[in-house]
């Protein structure tokens, strides 16, 4: 039987360093080979190809924290506009997905967060900062809109740490009032995952932050090495929440992305696609392996992999089920 060499998911490079991720939309791994190149040259050639594809396709996840770090006061609208224009100008006509300021918890800022919170992971972070300092969010949205007007990149904006439909609707209203048309949210809490169908009624897309989703679902601090086994995207509870979001996305006909560490796991990628994920974000070193894994399976195989993983009672059993079923990349 013939095999399709592509799936609905798009592999996207996630940002590092200053927080800039260059998204590779519709990326397909090349099967061409040069005659017996040296291993080092193969690696260099692969990195060059990935950089070219990244520049051609756009930005999969633009973390805006770099504008705010190492400061005692918030940057002005003019400063932010100039910084954002510098990014957008490099991607004319391309899609750029921007995450608004994600401060708090392990990334506190003196002008955005309280000096001390007893439980910062459950405190005022991400979009919740706007409860205390609404001007901080409004200034950022106006700067993003001004940068978008001055450049030709196609900008989309999403908010982190959303838990309710009211929060999502209020964020979308603020974005559109500032002149930003494509609005989304990150799904990092079980509450948001369970409300995905309702959230899709007020936003245009969602992106699953699987690191925080695992942390909040399993009630396990992701900073603690002793709890690393709980902060595992293969945990059945996490996979089932992702599946609920994917199902809601399919029903609404709207995109569902993944921008946590799960996106860089080539064995998990087919499972995520089978669960309804339409784009994956990852570090550049994972891009080739994940793209190759997706290129090697059909959509039906991805759905079988997802079904096998969802039926498992433990993370280890989910991995084994995908490998044993022969539908995942890990089995190839």
CSV table of C-alpha atoms in Angstrom, one decimal, residues 18-287:
chain,number,residue,atom,x,y,z
A,18,UNK,CA,17.1,35.8,23.4
A,19,UNK,CA,13.8,34.0,23.1
A,20,UNK,CA,13.3,34.0,19.4
A,21,UNK,CA,11.9,30.9,17.7
A,22,UNK,CA,11.9,30.7,13.9
A,23,UNK,CA,9.0,28.5,12.9
A,24,UNK,CA,9.3,26.0,10.1
A,25,UNK,CA,5.8,25.8,8.8
A,26,UNK,CA,5.0,22.8,6.6
A,27,UNK,CA,8.6,21.5,7.0
A,28,UNK,CA,9.4,18.2,5.3
A,29,UNK,CA,12.6,16.4,5.8
A,30,UNK,CA,14.7,16.0,2.7
A,31,UNK,CA,15.7,12.5,1.6
A,32,UNK,CA,18.5,13.6,-0.6
A,33,UNK,CA,22.1,12.6,0.4
A,34,UNK,CA,25.5,13.7,-0.8
A,35,UNK,CA,28.0,10.9,-1.5
A,36,UNK,CA,29.7,10.0,1.8
A,37,UNK,CA,30.2,13.4,3.4
A,38,UNK,CA,32.2,13.6,6.6
A,39,UNK,CA,30.0,13.5,9.8
A,40,UNK,CA,31.0,17.0,10.7
A,41,UNK,CA,30.1,18.3,7.3
A,42,UNK,CA,26.8,16.5,7.3
A,43,UNK,CA,25.9,18.3,10.6
A,44,UNK,CA,27.0,21.6,9.2
A,45,UNK,CA,25.0,21.1,6.1
A,46,UNK,CA,21.9,20.1,8.0
A,47,UNK,CA,22.2,23.2,10.2
A,48,UNK,CA,22.5,25.4,7.2
A,49,UNK,CA,19.4,23.8,5.6
A,50,UNK,CA,17.4,24.3,8.8
A,51,UNK,CA,18.4,27.9,9.0
A,52,UNK,CA,17.4,28.5,5.4
A,53,UNK,CA,14.0,26.8,6.0
A,54,UNK,CA,13.5,28.8,9.2
A,55,UNK,CA,14.1,32.1,7.6
A,56,UNK,CA,11.8,31.2,4.7
A,57,UNK,CA,8.9,30.1,6.8
A,58,UNK,CA,8.6,32.6,9.7
A,59,UNK,CA,8.4,32.5,13.5
A,60,UNK,CA,6.7,29.6,15.3
A,61,UNK,CA,7.1,31.1,18.8
A,62,UNK,CA,8.4,34.6,19.6
A,63,UNK,CA,9.0,35.0,23.3
A,64,UNK,CA,8.8,38.7,24.2
A,65,UNK,CA,10.5,38.5,27.6
A,66,UNK,CA,13.8,39.6,26.0
A,67,UNK,CA,12.4,43.2,26.0
A,68,UNK,CA,11.8,43.1,29.7
A,69,UNK,CA,14.7,41.2,31.2
A,70,UNK,CA,17.5,42.9,33.3
A,71,UNK,CA,15.4,46.0,33.8
A,72,UNK,CA,14.0,47.8,36.9
A,73,UNK,CA,11.2,49.4,34.9
A,74,UNK,CA,9.0,48.4,32.0
A,75,UNK,CA,10.2,49.4,28.5
A,76,UNK,CA,8.2,52.2,26.8
A,77,UNK,CA,5.8,51.6,23.9
A,78,UNK,CA,8.4,53.1,21.6
A,79,UNK,CA,11.2,50.8,22.8
A,80,UNK,CA,9.0,47.8,22.4
A,81,UNK,CA,7.8,48.8,19.0
A,82,UNK,CA,11.4,49.2,17.8
A,83,UNK,CA,12.4,45.8,19.2
A,84,UNK,CA,9.4,44.0,17.7
A,85,UNK,CA,9.9,45.6,14.3
A,86,UNK,CA,13.5,44.3,14.3
A,87,UNK,CA,12.0,40.8,14.5
A,88,UNK,CA,9.1,41.3,12.1
A,89,UNK,CA,11.2,43.0,9.4
A,90,UNK,CA,13.2,39.7,9.0
A,91,UNK,CA,10.0,37.8,8.0
A,92,UNK,CA,8.1,39.9,5.3
A,93,UNK,CA,4.9,38.2,4.4
A,94,UNK,CA,5.5,35.4,6.9
A,95,UNK,CA,3.6,34.2,9.9
A,96,UNK,CA,4.9,35.3,13.3
A,97,UNK,CA,3.3,34.0,16.5
A,98,UNK,CA,4.0,36.2,19.5
A,99,UNK,CA,3.5,35.3,23.1
A,100,UNK,CA,2.8,38.2,25.4
A,101,UNK,CA,4.9,38.7,28.5
A,102,UNK,CA,5.3,35.5,30.6
A,103,UNK,CA,6.7,36.7,33.9
A,104,UNK,CA,6.3,35.3,37.3
A,105,UNK,CA,6.9,32.0,39.0
A,106,UNK,CA,10.5,31.2,38.0
A,107,UNK,CA,10.8,34.3,35.9
A,108,UNK,CA,9.8,37.3,38.2
A,109,UNK,CA,10.3,40.9,37.1
A,110,UNK,CA,10.5,43.7,39.7
A,111,UNK,CA,8.0,45.9,37.9
A,112,UNK,CA,5.5,43.1,37.2
A,113,UNK,CA,5.5,40.8,40.1
A,114,UNK,CA,5.3,41.1,43.9
A,115,UNK,CA,8.5,40.8,45.8
A,116,UNK,CA,7.5,37.6,47.4
A,117,UNK,CA,4.7,35.1,46.9
A,118,UNK,CA,4.3,32.0,49.0
A,119,UNK,CA,3.4,29.9,46.0
A,120,UNK,CA,4.5,31.7,42.8
A,121,UNK,CA,3.7,28.9,40.4
A,122,UNK,CA,0.1,29.4,41.4
A,123,UNK,CA,0.3,33.1,41.7
A,124,UNK,CA,0.3,36.2,39.6
A,125,UNK,CA,2.1,35.2,36.4
A,126,UNK,CA,1.5,35.4,32.7
A,127,UNK,CA,-1.8,37.0,31.7
A,128,UNK,CA,-2.6,37.4,35.4
A,129,UNK,CA,-0.1,40.3,35.7
A,130,UNK,CA,-2.7,42.4,33.9
A,131,UNK,CA,-4.9,42.1,37.0
A,132,UNK,CA,-2.4,44.2,38.9
A,133,UNK,CA,-0.9,46.2,36.1
A,134,UNK,CA,-3.3,46.4,33.1
A,135,UNK,CA,-1.2,49.2,31.5
A,136,UNK,CA,1.7,46.8,31.1
A,137,UNK,CA,-0.3,44.5,28.8
A,138,UNK,CA,-2.0,47.3,27.0
A,139,UNK,CA,1.3,49.0,26.2
A,140,UNK,CA,2.7,45.7,24.9
A,141,UNK,CA,-0.3,45.1,22.7
A,142,UNK,CA,-0.2,48.6,21.2
A,143,UNK,CA,3.6,48.2,20.6
A,144,UNK,CA,2.9,44.9,18.8
A,145,UNK,CA,0.1,46.5,16.7
A,146,UNK,CA,2.3,49.4,15.8
A,147,UNK,CA,5.2,47.1,14.8
A,148,UNK,CA,2.7,45.0,12.7
A,149,UNK,CA,1.4,48.0,10.9
A,150,UNK,CA,4.9,49.1,10.0
A,151,UNK,CA,6.0,45.7,8.7
A,152,UNK,CA,4.5,43.1,6.4
A,153,UNK,CA,4.8,40.0,8.6
A,154,UNK,CA,1.5,38.3,9.5
A,155,UNK,CA,1.4,38.6,13.3
A,156,UNK,CA,-0.6,36.4,15.7
A,157,UNK,CA,-0.7,37.1,19.4
A,158,UNK,CA,-1.3,34.7,22.3
A,159,UNK,CA,-1.5,35.0,26.1
A,160,UNK,CA,0.1,32.6,28.6
A,161,UNK,CA,-1.5,31.2,31.8
A,162,UNK,CA,-5.1,31.4,30.9
A,163,UNK,CA,-7.6,29.4,33.0
A,164,UNK,CA,-11.1,30.7,32.2
A,165,UNK,CA,-13.2,31.7,29.2
A,166,UNK,CA,-13.6,35.1,30.8
A,167,UNK,CA,-9.9,35.6,30.8
A,168,UNK,CA,-9.6,34.5,27.2
A,169,UNK,CA,-12.5,36.7,26.0
A,170,UNK,CA,-11.1,39.8,27.8
A,171,UNK,CA,-7.6,39.2,26.3
A,172,UNK,CA,-9.1,38.8,22.8
A,173,UNK,CA,-11.1,42.0,23.2
A,174,UNK,CA,-8.0,43.9,24.3
A,175,UNK,CA,-6.0,42.6,21.4
A,176,UNK,CA,-8.7,43.5,18.9
A,177,UNK,CA,-9.1,47.0,20.4
A,178,UNK,CA,-5.4,47.5,19.9
A,179,UNK,CA,-5.7,46.5,16.3
A,180,UNK,CA,-4.5,42.9,16.5
A,181,UNK,CA,-6.8,40.5,14.6
A,182,UNK,CA,-5.4,37.0,15.1
A,183,UNK,CA,-5.7,36.1,18.8
A,184,UNK,CA,-4.9,32.9,20.7
A,185,UNK,CA,-4.1,31.6,24.1
A,186,UNK,CA,-1.8,29.0,25.7
A,187,UNK,CA,-3.4,26.0,27.3
A,188,UNK,CA,-1.2,25.3,30.4
A,189,UNK,CA,-3.9,24.5,33.0
A,190,UNK,CA,-6.3,21.5,33.2
A,191,UNK,CA,-9.1,24.1,33.5
A,192,UNK,CA,-8.3,25.5,30.1
A,193,UNK,CA,-8.0,22.1,28.5
A,194,UNK,CA,-11.4,21.1,29.8
A,195,UNK,CA,-12.9,24.3,28.5
A,196,UNK,CA,-11.2,24.1,25.1
A,197,UNK,CA,-14.5,23.9,23.2
A,198,UNK,CA,-15.8,27.1,24.9
A,199,UNK,CA,-12.4,28.8,24.5
A,200,UNK,CA,-12.4,28.2,20.7
A,201,UNK,CA,-15.5,30.3,20.6
A,202,UNK,CA,-13.6,33.4,21.6
A,203,UNK,CA,-10.1,32.8,20.2
A,204,UNK,CA,-8.6,31.9,16.8
A,205,UNK,CA,-6.1,29.3,17.9
A,206,UNK,CA,-4.5,27.7,21.0
A,207,UNK,CA,-1.1,26.4,21.9
A,208,UNK,CA,-0.5,23.7,24.5
A,209,UNK,CA,2.3,24.5,26.9
A,210,UNK,CA,3.0,20.9,27.9
A,211,UNK,CA,5.6,21.6,30.5
A,212,UNK,CA,3.2,23.6,32.7
A,213,UNK,CA,0.2,21.4,31.7
A,214,UNK,CA,2.1,18.4,33.2
A,215,UNK,CA,3.1,20.4,36.3
A,216,UNK,CA,-0.4,21.5,37.1
A,217,UNK,CA,-2.1,18.3,36.1
A,218,UNK,CA,0.2,16.1,38.2
A,219,UNK,CA,0.6,18.8,41.0
A,220,UNK,CA,4.4,18.4,40.6
A,221,UNK,CA,6.8,21.3,40.6
A,222,UNK,CA,8.7,21.1,37.4
A,223,UNK,CA,11.8,22.6,39.0
A,224,UNK,CA,12.3,19.6,41.3
A,225,UNK,CA,14.4,16.8,39.9
A,226,UNK,CA,12.8,14.4,42.4
A,227,UNK,CA,9.5,14.8,40.6
A,228,UNK,CA,10.8,14.5,37.0
A,229,UNK,CA,8.9,11.3,36.4
A,230,UNK,CA,5.6,13.1,37.0
A,231,UNK,CA,6.5,16.0,34.7
A,232,UNK,CA,6.3,13.7,31.7
A,233,UNK,CA,4.1,14.4,28.7
A,234,UNK,CA,3.6,10.7,28.3
A,235,UNK,CA,1.6,10.7,31.5
A,236,UNK,CA,-1.9,9.4,30.5
A,237,UNK,CA,-3.7,12.3,32.3
A,238,UNK,CA,-1.7,14.8,30.2
A,239,UNK,CA,-2.3,12.9,27.0
A,240,UNK,CA,-6.0,12.8,27.6
A,241,UNK,CA,-6.2,16.5,28.2
A,242,UNK,CA,-4.2,17.1,25.0
A,243,UNK,CA,-6.7,14.8,23.2
A,244,UNK,CA,-9.6,16.8,24.6
A,245,UNK,CA,-8.1,20.0,23.2
A,246,UNK,CA,-7.3,18.4,19.9
A,247,UNK,CA,-10.9,17.1,19.6
A,248,UNK,CA,-12.2,20.6,20.3
A,249,UNK,CA,-9.9,22.1,17.7
A,250,UNK,CA,-11.0,19.6,15.1
A,251,UNK,CA,-14.7,20.4,15.8
A,252,UNK,CA,-14.0,24.2,15.6
A,253,UNK,CA,-11.8,23.9,12.6
A,254,UNK,CA,-9.1,25.9,14.4
A,255,UNK,CA,-5.3,25.2,14.9
A,256,UNK,CA,-3.9,23.5,18.0
A,257,UNK,CA,-0.2,23.9,18.6
A,258,UNK,CA,2.3,22.4,21.1
A,259,UNK,CA,5.2,24.5,22.3
A,260,UNK,CA,6.4,22.5,25.3
A,261,UNK,CA,9.3,20.0,25.4
A,262,UNK,CA,6.9,17.4,24.2
A,263,UNK,CA,7.1,18.9,20.7
A,264,UNK,CA,10.7,17.8,20.4
A,265,UNK,CA,10.1,14.1,21.1
A,266,UNK,CA,10.2,12.2,17.8
A,267,UNK,CA,8.5,9.2,19.3
A,268,UNK,CA,5.7,11.3,20.8
A,269,UNK,CA,5.1,13.5,17.7
A,270,UNK,CA,2.9,11.0,15.8
A,271,UNK,CA,0.8,10.6,19.0
A,272,UNK,CA,0.3,14.3,19.2
A,273,UNK,CA,-0.7,14.6,15.6
A,274,UNK,CA,-3.2,11.7,16.2
A,275,UNK,CA,-4.6,13.6,19.1
A,276,UNK,CA,-5.4,16.6,16.9
A,277,UNK,CA,-2.3,18.8,17.2
A,278,UNK,CA,-1.6,20.7,14.0
A,279,UNK,CA,1.8,22.3,14.7
A,280,UNK,CA,4.8,21.5,16.9
A,281,UNK,CA,7.4,23.8,18.3
A,282,UNK,CA,10.9,22.6,19.4
A,283,UNK,CA,14.6,23.5,19.7
A,284,UNK,CA,16.5,23.4,16.4
A,285,UNK,CA,18.4,20.3,17.4
A,286,UNK,CA,15.2,18.3,17.5
A,287,UNK,CA,13.7,19.7,14.3
